[in-house]
Short mmCIF file of C-alpha atoms in Angstrom, two decimals:
data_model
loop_
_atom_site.label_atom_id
_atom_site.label_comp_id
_atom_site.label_asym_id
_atom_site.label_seq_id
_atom_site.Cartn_x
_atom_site.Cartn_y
_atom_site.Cartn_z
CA UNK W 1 2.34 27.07 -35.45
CA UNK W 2 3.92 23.98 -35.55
CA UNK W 3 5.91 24.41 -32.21
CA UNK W 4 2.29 25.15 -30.37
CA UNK W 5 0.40 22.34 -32.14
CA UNK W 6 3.42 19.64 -30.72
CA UNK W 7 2.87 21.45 -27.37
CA UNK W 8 -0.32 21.13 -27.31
CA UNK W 9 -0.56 17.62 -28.01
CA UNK W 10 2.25 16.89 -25.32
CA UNK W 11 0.48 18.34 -22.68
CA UNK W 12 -2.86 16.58 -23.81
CA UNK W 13 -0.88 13.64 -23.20
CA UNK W 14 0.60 14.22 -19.90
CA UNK W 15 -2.94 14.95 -18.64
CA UNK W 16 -3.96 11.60 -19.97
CA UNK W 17 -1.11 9.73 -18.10
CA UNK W 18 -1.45 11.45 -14.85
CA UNK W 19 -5.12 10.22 -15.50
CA UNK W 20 -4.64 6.75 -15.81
CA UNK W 21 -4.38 4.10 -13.34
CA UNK W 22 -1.50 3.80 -10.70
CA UNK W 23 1.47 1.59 -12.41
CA UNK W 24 1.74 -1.23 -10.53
CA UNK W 25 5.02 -2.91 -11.75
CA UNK W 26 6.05 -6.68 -11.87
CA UNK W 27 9.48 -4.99 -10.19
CA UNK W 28 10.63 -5.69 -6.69
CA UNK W 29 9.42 -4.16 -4.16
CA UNK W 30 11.65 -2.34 -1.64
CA UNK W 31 11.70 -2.36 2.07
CA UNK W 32 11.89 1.25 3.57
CA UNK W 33 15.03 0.54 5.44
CA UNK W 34 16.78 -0.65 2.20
CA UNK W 35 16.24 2.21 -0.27
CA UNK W 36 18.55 4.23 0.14
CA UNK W 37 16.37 7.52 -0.85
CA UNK W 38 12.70 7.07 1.06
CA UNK W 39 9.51 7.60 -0.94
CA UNK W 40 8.19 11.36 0.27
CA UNK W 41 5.16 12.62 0.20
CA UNK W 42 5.62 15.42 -2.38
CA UNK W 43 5.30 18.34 -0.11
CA UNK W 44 7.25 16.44 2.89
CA UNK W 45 6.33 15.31 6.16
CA UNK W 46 4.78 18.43 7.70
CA UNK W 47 2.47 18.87 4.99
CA UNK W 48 1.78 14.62 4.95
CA UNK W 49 0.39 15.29 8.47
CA UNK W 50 -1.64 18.19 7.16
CA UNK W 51 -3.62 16.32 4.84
CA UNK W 52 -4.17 13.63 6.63
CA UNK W 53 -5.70 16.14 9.69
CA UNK W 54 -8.23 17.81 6.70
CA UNK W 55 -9.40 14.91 5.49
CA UNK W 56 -9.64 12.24 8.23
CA UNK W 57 -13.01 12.03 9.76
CA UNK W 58 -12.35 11.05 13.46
CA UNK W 59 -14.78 8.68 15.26
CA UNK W 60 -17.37 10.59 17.74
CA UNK W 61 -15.72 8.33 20.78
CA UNK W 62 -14.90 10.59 23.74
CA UNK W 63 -11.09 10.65 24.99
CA UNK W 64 -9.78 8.37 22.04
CA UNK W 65 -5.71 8.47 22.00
CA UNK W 66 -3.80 6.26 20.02
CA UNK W 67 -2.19 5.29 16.83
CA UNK W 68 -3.22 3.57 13.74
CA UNK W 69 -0.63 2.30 11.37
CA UNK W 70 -1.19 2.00 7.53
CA UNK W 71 0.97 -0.05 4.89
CA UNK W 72 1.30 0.79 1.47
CA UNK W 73 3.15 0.60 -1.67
CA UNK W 74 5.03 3.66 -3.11
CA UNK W 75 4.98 2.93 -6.75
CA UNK W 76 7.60 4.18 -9.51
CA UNK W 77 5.62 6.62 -10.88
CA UNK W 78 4.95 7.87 -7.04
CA UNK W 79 1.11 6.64 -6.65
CA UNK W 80 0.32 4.13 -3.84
CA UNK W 81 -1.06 0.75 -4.12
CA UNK W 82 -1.98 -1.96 -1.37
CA UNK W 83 -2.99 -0.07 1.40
CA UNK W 84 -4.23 -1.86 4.30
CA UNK W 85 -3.70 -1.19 8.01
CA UNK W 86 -1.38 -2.93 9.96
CA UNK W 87 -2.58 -2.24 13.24
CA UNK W 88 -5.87 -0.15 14.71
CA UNK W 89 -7.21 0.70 17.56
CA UNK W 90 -11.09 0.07 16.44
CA UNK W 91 -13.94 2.53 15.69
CA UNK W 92 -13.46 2.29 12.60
CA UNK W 93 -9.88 4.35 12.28
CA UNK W 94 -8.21 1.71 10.17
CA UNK W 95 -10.77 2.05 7.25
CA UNK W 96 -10.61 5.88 7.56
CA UNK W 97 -6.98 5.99 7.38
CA UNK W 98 -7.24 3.33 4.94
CA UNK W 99 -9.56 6.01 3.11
CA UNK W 100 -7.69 8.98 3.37
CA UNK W 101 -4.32 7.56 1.86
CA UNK W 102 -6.05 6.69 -1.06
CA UNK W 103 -6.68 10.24 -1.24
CA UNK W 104 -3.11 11.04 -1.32
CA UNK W 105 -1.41 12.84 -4.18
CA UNK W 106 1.39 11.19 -5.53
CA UNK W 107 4.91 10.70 -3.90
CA UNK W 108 8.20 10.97 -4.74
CA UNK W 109 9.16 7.59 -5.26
CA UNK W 110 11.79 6.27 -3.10
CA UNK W 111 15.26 5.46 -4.97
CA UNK W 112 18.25 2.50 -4.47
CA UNK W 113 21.19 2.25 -6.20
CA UNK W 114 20.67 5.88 -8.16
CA UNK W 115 17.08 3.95 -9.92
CA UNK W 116 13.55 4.82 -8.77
CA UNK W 117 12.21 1.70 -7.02
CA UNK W 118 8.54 0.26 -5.17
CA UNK W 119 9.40 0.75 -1.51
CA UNK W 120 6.77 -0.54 0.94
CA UNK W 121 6.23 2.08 3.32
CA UNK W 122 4.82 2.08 7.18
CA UNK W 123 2.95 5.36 8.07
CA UNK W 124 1.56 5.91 12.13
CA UNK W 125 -1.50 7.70 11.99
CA UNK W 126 -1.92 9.48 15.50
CA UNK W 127 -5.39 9.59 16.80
CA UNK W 128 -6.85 12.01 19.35
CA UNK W 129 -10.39 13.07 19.74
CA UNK W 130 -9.49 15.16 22.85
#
């Protein structure tokens, strides 16, 4: 009895942490081309790409091609913080990728030295409303 009671209160509290707020530390943060392990999005790169497709709500602007690129934080605990875009190419893309990101699961946080770090991360955004 005892054994389920301590289980049950453990995963009470996980629930409650992966609740809370994304841990923004007082820690360094990382550029991507110094970690040595890269922050992933926690199903990989394919699958990135696939959520970003279901959920981003492209502009009704004929024959739009291009690229926006967002900017974000990958924190320890894998959430992402300070997410702006970096560069847009208008109709409103920026705030929509800027949208969807915050969306985003969690990552896997990127790593140097063998310790899990803040990396700042670049993502393109490809745009096409062929």
């Amino acid at each position: 009895m005892n054994r389920l009671l301590s289980f049950f209160v453990f995963f009470l509290s996980m629930q409650v942490l992966q609740a809370q707020e994304p841990i923004a530390s007082d820690e360094p943060i990382v550029e991507m081309k110094d970690a040595d392990i890269q922050p992933m999005f926690y199903a990989g790169e394919d699958a990135l790409y696939d959520f970003i497709k279901q959920n981003f709500k492209k502009p009704e602007v004929p024959e739009l091609i291009g690229k926006v690129f967002v900017s974000f934080i990958v924190e320890i605990d894998g959430t992402l913080t300070d997410i702006y875009t970096t560069r847009d190419i208008g109709f409103g893309t920026g705030a929509e990728a800027e949208r969807v990101m915050q969306l985003s699961p969690k990552w896997i946080p990127g790593r140097k030295e063998g310790k899990v770090v803040r990396v700042k991360y670049y993502l393109p955004i490809p745009i096409s409303t062929n």
